[in-house]
Amino acid sequence: MRAGDRYPAGAGFATVLPDFDFETVSEAGFVWDAALGKWCAPRGFASTKRGLPAVGVRPYVEHPTFLPLLLAYDLKDGAGPRQWELGQSFDVLAPLFVHVASGGLLEAHNVSFEWQVWQYFCYPKFGWPPLSLEQLRCSAAKSRASGYPGALAEVSAVLKTPTQKDADGTRLMKLFSIPRNPTKKDPRTITLPHEAPEEWVKYKAYNVTDIVTESEVSVRVADLSEFELAVWKLDQRINDRGMQIDLGGVADCMEIVDRATAKYGAEIRTITGGIEVSELQQLKGWLHSQNVHLDGMTIDDIDNAVKRLESCGPSPALRALQIRQMLGSASVKKLYALAAMSASDGRVHDMYLYMATHHGRTGGYGPQPANLYKGQWHSPDEVETALQILSTRDLATVETAYPGLGPLDVVNNVLRSLFIAAPGHDLVSSDYSAIEGVTLAALAGEQWILDVFNGHGMIYEAQIARMTGVPFEDFVEHKRRTGKHHPLRQQGKLAVLSGGYCAWIGGWKAFGADEYYPDDAAIKAAILAYRDSVPNIVEFWGGQTRNKFKCDAREERFGLEGAAVSAVLYPGQCFRVRLIGFQMHGDTLYMQLPSGRLISYHAPRLQPSTWAYADPWELQLTYEGRSDKPGVGMERMELGKAALTQNAAGGTARDIMQHGMLNLDAAGYPVVMQTYDEAVAEVPEGWGSVEEFEACLNDLPTWAKGWPVRAKGGWRGKRYGKWD
């Protein structure tokens, strides 16, 4: 294969590109414990999470012990793979330097790692030519975009490439690339090449095998479209830019967490006779001895038990559960990620993963800002006051200042605001209001919902009014008269949040239906009332039987489910449901979104439906999808109306979001944070405005013009938060 050659791949083409791959060594993410005589994980991390996964790429490369050991590359010019190793002359890299200096493209699998090794070490330390982000392409990114796993070993196995990732690589990396625990017989902490020459030869071969495997994967996976390439490049710029962290505030919060853990950990040991707060099974057994019987020890199990026991008065079991409830907070662990992942510039980089989900949503690494606790305080002054109190690092002071909150709850409430603007800069932010709900209504043609968003926007009130028959005006009058929302509004919110993606009783319960309805029968009645209120959305979901559960039921494939099944039954034909299309190509079913983007469902298969209420003619559609299980790669998944609707609406909302962020980037607003519906940029003080920021987000793509998708309620400030 020569650079520039193009081969059919999926529903598109793959372009052969020069590629490169580093092998490196660094002690970053390992902490030496002299007392134990071994390397441990950084503070606050699980013992197994060490090294690069704990700290991220930038601190790894910046660590004083970091060194590039090997670099394999292939310019696809007929010369084949070439390799440089540490200590060798750079002469072997001369063709690569010429290629980079002339602006040539380079591809790698998870190319950000290779780029940061080059740009943040080799360029300044070795004097290599600068390598720009614009010159990069990533075979892992396009693998995920095509519905395949991102990990090289997994995707090469799925695609059955002639060359597979060398399984011995893990052992060789442990030998040469990470520190080892010394022993009396062998006090070394790093194995040098000359100390294991035969293994070093194998490591060099592993390095070359990686670029061969990456190339074989890349040529089997379609290139990103022009729009998606722009989105991926923006993702790389956001990751490289990073976000400023209030490291002083992080340290203050960590000290309070440590002191609270010590104090209340001692108390629970006293109560239980020595059980640690983290020893859940032992704690469960002790609770059993106290006549408190829990099925499990999840957060929900413990929360429910606390509520139940509080009504009975104080008890040792209640106090033990309250302590576990307090110290079991997962959110505060983000503090340690912020500390470990902060680079020398005081910023956390590489927080985002392009195409993390099947329908295209961006995912998160490390502190994952998209999943930060929203907090109870909605003004910057409240947060600043709390941070000042936390800065005393005195547990009693924090507990006195916030008697209604546990100390870890105080920390949780300020977590978001530990992301800050750089000196001389502001953060500007806004988010889309109910973007997936609006998108689903637009795709399905549910006009009354679009009218609500084009008008007063009170969707929860409008929804429950349609379900119950209570006049909408009653909700407006109640708010005017009392200043509070109508009690039924929460049921409308429940219906909007849980109903749109075909959820049944269990799905509604996951959103808290038990709080509003006495039993399953009442929840079922609410679900049916919701579905009666949104007939076009229900039609959009589709099915394979008309008049289901009625005497005149008949076979008919309609909506998303019907179109997907029909496309598999009749390969080559296109079946459309309003703005969504389905078609088979090879052994892959494609869903085409309004943007033109394709979502891939590999190896779709049909079999007689096993659903309890299926009619005889109904078929069950499954496909091979990317698994969340480590090392699994792909697994067979059901592709019914719920998944299809979620992919269609969620994927379309994602495309709108990415279009808006590209608008921001073009207008000079450097994005530093992105969540599912929110963008945050860091701008110089006095530059830009919230109004202009929102105008960029609200300039919708052509195919969504006229949809009531709007970013509003934006803010400008020094700290990130959910501000009123």
GROMACS .gro file of N, CA and C in nm, residues 489-596:
model
  324
  489ARG      N    1  -4.644   1.933   3.848
  489ARG     CA    2  -4.538   1.960   3.750
  489ARG      C    3  -4.433   1.850   3.750
  490GLN      N    4  -4.399   1.797   3.867
  490GLN     CA    5  -4.295   1.694   3.875
  490GLN      C    6  -4.336   1.569   3.798
  491GLN      N    7  -4.467   1.540   3.795
  491GLN     CA    8  -4.512   1.424   3.718
  491GLN      C    9  -4.497   1.450   3.568
  492GLY      N   10  -4.514   1.575   3.529
  492GLY     CA   11  -4.490   1.611   3.389
  492GLY      C   12  -4.343   1.598   3.354
  493LYS      N   13  -4.256   1.639   3.446
  493LYS     CA   14  -4.113   1.626   3.424
  493LYS      C   15  -4.074   1.480   3.413
  494LEU      N   16  -4.131   1.398   3.501
  494LEU     CA   17  -4.105   1.253   3.496
  494LEU      C   18  -4.143   1.197   3.360
  495ALA      N   19  -4.259   1.235   3.310
  495ALA     CA   20  -4.306   1.183   3.181
  495ALA      C   21  -4.214   1.227   3.067
  496VAL      N   22  -4.172   1.352   3.067
  496VAL     CA   23  -4.084   1.403   2.961
  496VAL      C   24  -3.950   1.332   2.963
  497LEU      N   25  -3.893   1.314   3.083
  497LEU     CA   26  -3.759   1.258   3.094
  497LEU      C   27  -3.756   1.108   3.069
  498SER      N   28  -3.863   1.037   3.109
  498SER     CA   29  -3.859   0.891   3.101
  498SER      C   30  -3.940   0.835   2.986
  499GLY      N   31  -4.032   0.912   2.929
  499GLY     CA   32  -4.126   0.855   2.833
  499GLY      C   33  -4.079   0.851   2.690
  500GLY      N   34  -3.994   0.943   2.649
  500GLY     CA   35  -3.964   0.961   2.507
  500GLY      C   36  -3.895   0.846   2.439
  501TYR      N   37  -3.824   0.763   2.518
  501TYR     CA   38  -3.750   0.652   2.459
  501TYR      C   39  -3.813   0.517   2.491
  502CYS      N   40  -3.947   0.514   2.493
  502CYS     CA   41  -4.024   0.389   2.502
  502CYS      C   42  -4.016   0.321   2.638
  503ALA      N   43  -3.970   0.388   2.741
  503ALA     CA   44  -3.955   0.323   2.871
  503ALA      C   45  -4.088   0.270   2.922
  504TRP      N   46  -4.083   0.154   2.987
  504TRP     CA   47  -4.201   0.096   3.048
  504TRP      C   48  -4.190   0.115   3.199
  505ILE      N   49  -4.256   0.036   3.279
  505ILE     CA   50  -4.268   0.062   3.423
  505ILE      C   51  -4.131   0.072   3.491
  506GLY      N   52  -4.041  -0.023   3.460
  506GLY     CA   53  -3.908  -0.019   3.523
  506GLY      C   54  -3.832   0.107   3.488
  507GLY      N   55  -3.844   0.150   3.362
  507GLY     CA   56  -3.776   0.272   3.321
  507GLY      C   57  -3.829   0.395   3.390
  508TRP      N   58  -3.959   0.400   3.408
  508TRP     CA   59  -4.018   0.513   3.480
  508TRP      C   60  -3.976   0.512   3.626
  509LYS      N   61  -3.968   0.393   3.684
  509LYS     CA   62  -3.923   0.385   3.824
  509LYS      C   63  -3.780   0.435   3.840
  510ALA      N   64  -3.697   0.411   3.739
  510ALA     CA   65  -3.559   0.459   3.745
  510ALA      C   66  -3.552   0.610   3.753
  511PHE      N   67  -3.655   0.678   3.704
  511PHE     CA   68  -3.662   0.823   3.713
  511PHE      C   69  -3.746   0.871   3.833
  512GLY      N   70  -3.781   0.779   3.922
  512GLY     CA   71  -3.848   0.819   4.045
  512GLY      C   72  -3.998   0.810   4.044
  513ALA      N   73  -4.056   0.726   3.956
  513ALA     CA   74  -4.202   0.718   3.947
  513ALA      C   75  -4.266   0.673   4.079
  514ASP      N   76  -4.194   0.594   4.158
  514ASP     CA   77  -4.249   0.546   4.286
  514ASP      C   78  -4.286   0.661   4.380
  515GLU      N   79  -4.223   0.778   4.362
  515GLU     CA   80  -4.251   0.891   4.450
  515GLU      C   81  -4.388   0.953   4.421
  516TYR      N   82  -4.441   0.929   4.301
  516TYR     CA   83  -4.563   0.999   4.260
  516TYR      C   84  -4.683   0.907   4.238
  517TYR      N   85  -4.656   0.777   4.223
  517TYR     CA   86  -4.765   0.684   4.195
  517TYR      C   87  -4.762   0.569   4.297
  518PRO      N   88  -4.879   0.522   4.343
  518PRO     CA   89  -4.883   0.425   4.453
  518PRO      C   90  -4.839   0.285   4.415
  519ASP      N   91  -4.855   0.246   4.288
  519ASP     CA   92  -4.821   0.108   4.251
  519ASP      C   93  -4.795   0.100   4.101
  520ASP      N   94  -4.760  -0.021   4.056
  520ASP     CA   95  -4.728  -0.040   3.915
  520ASP      C   96  -4.847  -0.011   3.825
  521ALA      N   97  -4.967  -0.043   3.872
  521ALA     CA   98  -5.086  -0.017   3.790
  521ALA      C   99  -5.103   0.132   3.762
  522ALA      N  100  -5.075   0.214   3.863
  522ALA     CA  101  -5.086   0.359   3.845
  522ALA      C  102  -4.977   0.411   3.751
  523ILE      N  103  -4.857   0.352   3.763
  523ILE     CA  104  -4.748   0.392   3.673
  523ILE      C  105  -4.784   0.354   3.529
  524LYS      N  106  -4.837   0.233   3.512
  524LYS     CA  107  -4.877   0.189   3.379
  524LYS      C  108  -4.982   0.283   3.320
  525ALA      N  109  -5.078   0.325   3.401
  525ALA     CA  110  -5.181   0.418   3.353
  525ALA      C  111  -5.119   0.550   3.309
  526ALA      N  112  -5.020   0.598   3.385
  526ALA     CA  113  -4.952   0.723   3.349
  526ALA      C  114  -4.875   0.707   3.218
  527ILE      N  115  -4.811   0.592   3.200
  527ILE     CA  116  -4.737   0.567   3.077
  527ILE      C  117  -4.831   0.569   2.957
  528LEU      N  118  -4.943   0.501   2.971
  528LEU     CA  119  -5.039   0.497   2.860
  528LEU      C  120  -5.097   0.635   2.832
  529ALA      N  121  -5.119   0.714   2.938
  529ALA     CA  122  -5.167   0.851   2.918
  529ALA      C  123  -5.062   0.934   2.846
  530TYR      N  124  -4.935   0.915   2.883
  530TYR     CA  125  -4.828   0.985   2.813
  530TYR      C  126  -4.827   0.948   2.665
  531ARG      N  127  -4.834   0.819   2.637
  531ARG     CA  128  -4.828   0.775   2.498
  531ARG      C  129  -4.947   0.825   2.417
  532ASP      N  130  -5.063   0.832   2.479
  532ASP     CA  131  -5.180   0.888   2.410
  532ASP      C  132  -5.160   1.036   2.377
  533SER      N  133  -5.079   1.104   2.458
  533SER     CA  134  -5.059   1.248   2.438
  533SER      C  135  -4.956   1.279   2.330
  534VAL      N  136  -4.875   1.177   2.290
  534VAL     CA  137  -4.770   1.199   2.190
  534VAL      C  138  -4.783   1.095   2.078
  535PRO      N  139  -4.892   1.095   2.004
  535PRO     CA  140  -4.915   0.989   1.904
  535PRO      C  141  -4.810   0.986   1.794
  536ASN      N  142  -4.755   1.102   1.757
  536ASN     CA  143  -4.656   1.104   1.650
  536ASN      C  144  -4.522   1.046   1.696
  537ILE      N  145  -4.488   1.066   1.823
  537ILE     CA  146  -4.366   1.005   1.877
  537ILE      C  147  -4.383   0.854   1.882
  538VAL      N  148  -4.499   0.808   1.928
  538VAL     CA  149  -4.524   0.663   1.932
  538VAL      C  150  -4.518   0.605   1.791
  539GLU      N  151  -4.574   0.676   1.693
  539GLU     CA  152  -4.566   0.631   1.554
  539GLU      C  153  -4.421   0.627   1.507
  540PHE      N  154  -4.343   0.724   1.549
  540PHE     CA  155  -4.201   0.731   1.511
  540PHE      C  156  -4.125   0.611   1.567
  541TRP      N  157  -4.156   0.571   1.691
  541TRP     CA  158  -4.092   0.451   1.747
  541TRP      C  159  -4.114   0.333   1.653
  542GLY      N  160  -4.238   0.319   1.612
  542GLY     CA  161  -4.272   0.216   1.516
  542GLY      C  162  -4.295   0.079   1.577
  543GLY      N  163  -4.306  -0.020   1.489
  543GLY     CA  164  -4.332  -0.156   1.530
  543GLY      C  165  -4.356  -0.243   1.409
  544GLN      N  166  -4.410  -0.362   1.436
  544GLN     CA  167  -4.436  -0.457   1.328
  544GLN      C  168  -4.582  -0.503   1.326
  545THR      N  169  -4.663  -0.444   1.415
  545THR     CA  170  -4.804  -0.482   1.422
  545THR      C  171  -4.889  -0.357   1.440
  546ARG      N  172  -4.988  -0.340   1.355
  546ARG     CA  173  -5.085  -0.232   1.371
  546ARG      C  174  -5.196  -0.279   1.464
  547ASN      N  175  -5.245  -0.184   1.543
  547ASN     CA  176  -5.356  -0.211   1.636
  547ASN      C  177  -5.320  -0.323   1.734
  548LYS      N  178  -5.201  -0.312   1.788
  548LYS     CA  179  -5.153  -0.412   1.884
  548LYS      C  180  -5.253  -0.426   1.999
  549PHE      N  181  -5.275  -0.550   2.043
  549PHE     CA  182  -5.365  -0.584   2.154
  549PHE      C  183  -5.513  -0.556   2.121
  550LYS      N  184  -5.543  -0.541   1.992
  550LYS     CA  185  -5.683  -0.521   1.952
  550LYS      C  186  -5.726  -0.635   1.859
  551CYS      N  187  -5.857  -0.648   1.843
  551CYS     CA  188  -5.907  -0.762   1.766
  551CYS      C  189  -5.870  -0.755   1.619
  552ASP      N  190  -5.840  -0.633   1.568
  552ASP     CA  191  -5.805  -0.621   1.426
  552ASP      C  192  -5.655  -0.601   1.406
  553ALA      N  193  -5.573  -0.657   1.497
  553ALA     CA  194  -5.427  -0.647   1.484
  553ALA      C  195  -5.383  -0.711   1.353
  554ARG      N  196  -5.287  -0.647   1.285
  554ARG     CA  197  -5.240  -0.700   1.157
  554ARG      C  198  -5.091  -0.669   1.142
  555GLU      N  199  -5.027  -0.746   1.058
  555GLU     CA  200  -4.885  -0.726   1.033
  555GLU      C  201  -4.863  -0.600   0.950
  556GLU      N  202  -4.778  -0.513   1.001
  556GLU     CA  203  -4.738  -0.394   0.926
  556GLU      C  204  -4.610  -0.339   0.990
  557ARG      N  205  -4.508  -0.320   0.910
  557ARG     CA  206  -4.383  -0.263   0.960
  557ARG      C  207  -4.387  -0.111   0.940
  558PHE      N  208  -4.372  -0.037   1.048
  558PHE     CA  209  -4.381   0.109   1.040
  558PHE      C  210  -4.283   0.171   1.138
  559GLY      N  211  -4.257   0.300   1.123
  559GLY     CA  212  -4.168   0.371   1.213
  559GLY      C  213  -4.026   0.319   1.207
  560LEU      N  214  -3.946   0.358   1.307
  560LEU     CA  215  -3.805   0.321   1.308
  560LEU      C  216  -3.785   0.170   1.312
  561GLU      N  217  -3.859   0.104   1.401
  561GLU     CA  218  -3.841  -0.041   1.411
  561GLU      C  219  -3.878  -0.110   1.280
  562GLY      N  220  -3.989  -0.071   1.223
  562GLY     CA  221  -4.031  -0.133   1.097
  562GLY      C  222  -3.933  -0.108   0.984
  563ALA      N  223  -3.880   0.014   0.978
  563ALA     CA  224  -3.786   0.047   0.871
  563ALA      C  225  -3.655  -0.029   0.886
  564ALA      N  226  -3.606  -0.041   1.010
  564ALA     CA  227  -3.481  -0.113   1.032
  564ALA      C  228  -3.496  -0.260   0.996
  565VAL      N  229  -3.607  -0.323   1.038
  565VAL     CA  230  -3.631  -0.463   1.005
  565VAL      C  231  -3.644  -0.480   0.853
  566SER      N  232  -3.717  -0.391   0.788
  566SER     CA  233  -3.736  -0.399   0.643
  566SER      C  234  -3.603  -0.386   0.569
  567ALA      N  235  -3.516  -0.298   0.617
  567ALA     CA  236  -3.387  -0.279   0.551
  567ALA      C  237  -3.303  -0.405   0.556
  568VAL      N  238  -3.311  -0.478   0.667
  568VAL     CA  239  -3.235  -0.603   0.678
  568VAL      C  240  -3.299  -0.712   0.591
  569LEU      N  241  -3.431  -0.713   0.582
  569LEU     CA  242  -3.500  -0.811   0.500
  569LEU      C  243  -3.476  -0.789   0.351
  570TYR      N  244  -3.458  -0.664   0.313
  570TYR     CA  245  -3.444  -0.629   0.172
  570TYR      C  246  -3.315  -0.548   0.150
  571PRO      N  247  -3.200  -0.615   0.151
  571PRO     CA  248  -3.071  -0.545   0.137
  571PRO      C  249  -3.066  -0.463   0.009
  572GLY      N  250  -3.007  -0.345   0.022
  572GLY     CA  251  -2.991  -0.257  -0.093
  572GLY      C  252  -3.101  -0.155  -0.108
  573GLN      N  253  -3.219  -0.183  -0.048
  573GLN     CA  254  -3.329  -0.086  -0.054
  573GLN      C  255  -3.319   0.010   0.065
  574CYS      N  256  -3.357   0.135   0.040
  574CYS     CA  257  -3.357   0.236   0.146
  574CYS      C  258  -3.498   0.253   0.200
  575PHE      N  259  -3.509   0.256   0.333
  575PHE     CA  260  -3.637   0.276   0.399
  575PHE      C  261  -3.625   0.400   0.487
  576ARG      N  262  -3.718   0.494   0.469
  576ARG     CA  263  -3.708   0.621   0.539
  576ARG      C  264  -3.826   0.640   0.634
  577VAL      N  265  -3.797   0.703   0.747
  577VAL     CA  266  -3.898   0.746   0.843
  577VAL      C  267  -3.874   0.895   0.864
  578ARG      N  268  -3.947   0.976   0.789
  578ARG     CA  269  -3.926   1.121   0.792
  578ARG      C  270  -3.779   1.153   0.759
  579LEU      N  271  -3.701   1.205   0.853
  579LEU     CA  272  -3.564   1.246   0.822
  579LEU      C  273  -3.460   1.137   0.848
  580ILE      N  274  -3.504   1.019   0.888
  580ILE     CA  275  -3.412   0.909   0.922
  580ILE      C  276  -3.422   0.801   0.815
  581GLY      N  277  -3.306   0.754   0.767
  581GLY     CA  278  -3.304   0.650   0.666
  581GLY      C  279  -3.230   0.526   0.712
  582PHE      N  280  -3.267   0.410   0.656
  582PHE     CA  281  -3.200   0.283   0.686
  582PHE      C  282  -3.168   0.211   0.556
  583GLN      N  283  -3.048   0.151   0.551
  583GLN     CA  284  -3.012   0.073   0.434
  583GLN      C  285  -2.898  -0.022   0.471
  584MET      N  286  -2.903  -0.141   0.414
  584MET     CA  287  -2.793  -0.236   0.430
  584MET      C  288  -2.686  -0.210   0.326
  585HIS      N  289  -2.560  -0.225   0.367
  585HIS     CA  290  -2.447  -0.221   0.274
  585HIS      C  291  -2.349  -0.326   0.324
  586GLY      N  292  -2.325  -0.429   0.242
  586GLY     CA  293  -2.246  -0.541   0.291
  586GLY      C  294  -2.320  -0.608   0.405
  587ASP      N  295  -2.250  -0.633   0.514
  587ASP     CA  296  -2.313  -0.695   0.631
  587ASP      C  297  -2.334  -0.593   0.742
  588THR      N  298  -2.363  -0.470   0.705
  588THR     CA  299  -2.386  -0.364   0.803
  588THR      C  300  -2.514  -0.290   0.770
  589LEU      N  301  -2.594  -0.267   0.873
  589LEU     CA  302  -2.713  -0.182   0.861
  589LEU      C  303  -2.672  -0.041   0.900
  590TYR      N  304  -2.708   0.056   0.817
  590TYR     CA  305  -2.675   0.196   0.845
  590TYR      C  306  -2.802   0.276   0.873
  591MET      N  307  -2.795   0.356   0.978
  591MET     CA  308  -2.897   0.458   1.003
  591MET      C  309  -2.838   0.591   0.958
  592GLN      N  310  -2.907   0.660   0.870
  592GLN     CA  311  -2.861   0.791   0.826
  592GLN      C  312  -2.939   0.899   0.900
  593LEU      N  313  -2.867   0.986   0.968
  593LEU     CA  314  -2.927   1.096   1.042
  593LEU      C  315  -2.952   1.215   0.949
  594PRO      N  316  -3.029   1.314   0.993
  594PRO     CA  317  -3.054   1.431   0.907
  594PRO      C  318  -2.926   1.500   0.860
  595SER      N  319  -2.821   1.492   0.941
  595SER     CA  320  -2.693   1.555   0.903
  595SER      C  321  -2.624   1.481   0.790
  596GLY      N  322  -2.668   1.359   0.761
  596GLY     CA  323  -2.600   1.274   0.664
  596GLY      C  324  -2.507   1.175   0.730
   0.00000   0.00000   0.00000
